[in-house]
Amino acid sequence: MREYKGIFSKMGEQLLEKYIEDLKKELELKPDDPDLLFKLGISYIRLGRTSQAREVYNKLKQLDSQKAKELLDMMYEV
């Protein structure tokens, strides 16, 4: 399988950045929404922002321990 680099990976990164901004806006209205937090954490992981994903995990584990565990597993690819 061919790996696409260059413009395609940059486009994907930009889309994720936009998605993160949209999620943050939604979280301003619903700061304790576990689904939004989970999506935000996954987005950070995909961009390699582990420290930000950990921050989301810490908040998520207080709201939904199952989603927090899933996020943690994804962070460490368990």
Coordinates of C-alpha atoms in Angstrom, one line a residue:
M1 CA 0.0 0.0 0.0
R2 CA 1.3 3.4 -0.9
E3 CA 1.7 6.0 1.8
Y4 CA 0.7 9.5 0.9
K5 CA 2.9 12.3 2.1
G6 CA 3.2 16.0 1.4
I7 CA 0.1 17.8 0.5
F8 CA -2.3 15.0 1.5
S9 CA -0.9 14.6 5.0
K10 CA -0.8 18.4 5.4
M11 CA -4.5 18.6 4.4
G12 CA -5.4 16.0 6.9
E13 CA -3.5 17.8 9.6
Q14 CA -5.3 21.1 8.8
L15 CA -8.7 19.3 8.8
L16 CA -7.9 17.9 12.3
E17 CA -6.8 21.4 13.5
K18 CA -10.2 22.8 12.3
Y19 CA -12.0 19.9 13.9
I20 CA -10.2 20.6 17.2
E21 CA -11.2 24.2 17.1
D22 CA -14.9 23.2 16.5
L23 CA -14.8 20.8 19.4
K24 CA -13.4 23.4 21.7
K25 CA -16.2 25.8 20.7
E26 CA -18.8 23.1 21.5
L27 CA -17.0 22.3 24.8
E28 CA -17.5 26.0 25.8
L29 CA -21.2 25.3 25.8
K30 CA -21.0 21.7 27.2
P31 CA -17.7 21.5 29.1
D32 CA -18.7 18.2 30.7
D33 CA -19.8 16.3 27.6
P34 CA -17.8 13.0 27.6
D35 CA -18.4 12.4 23.9
L36 CA -16.9 15.8 22.9
L37 CA -14.0 15.3 25.3
F38 CA -13.3 11.8 23.9
K39 CA -13.3 13.1 20.3
L40 CA -11.0 15.9 21.3
G41 CA -8.6 13.5 23.0
I42 CA -8.5 11.2 19.9
S43 CA -7.8 14.3 17.7
Y44 CA -4.9 15.2 19.9
I45 CA -3.5 11.7 19.7
R46 CA -3.8 11.6 15.9
L47 CA -1.7 14.8 15.8
G48 CA 0.9 13.4 18.2
R49 CA -0.1 15.9 21.0
T50 CA 0.2 13.4 23.9
S51 CA 0.4 16.0 26.7
Q52 CA -2.9 17.6 25.5
A53 CA -4.5 14.2 25.2
R54 CA -3.4 13.4 28.8
E55 CA -5.1 16.6 30.0
V56 CA -8.3 15.6 28.3
Y57 CA -8.0 12.1 29.8
N58 CA -7.7 13.5 33.3
K59 CA -10.9 15.4 32.9
L60 CA -12.7 12.5 31.1
K61 CA -11.9 10.0 33.8
Q62 CA -13.9 12.0 36.3
L63 CA -16.9 12.0 33.9
D64 CA -16.8 8.6 32.1
S65 CA -14.3 6.0 33.3
Q66 CA -15.0 3.7 30.3
K67 CA -14.3 6.4 27.7
A68 CA -11.3 7.5 29.6
K69 CA -9.9 4.0 29.5
E70 CA -10.5 3.8 25.8
L71 CA -8.7 7.0 25.3
L72 CA -5.8 5.9 27.5
D73 CA -5.5 2.6 25.5
M74 CA -5.4 4.6 22.3
M75 CA -2.8 6.9 23.7
Y76 CA -0.5 4.0 24.4
E77 CA -1.8 1.8 21.6
V78 CA -2.9 -1.1 23.8

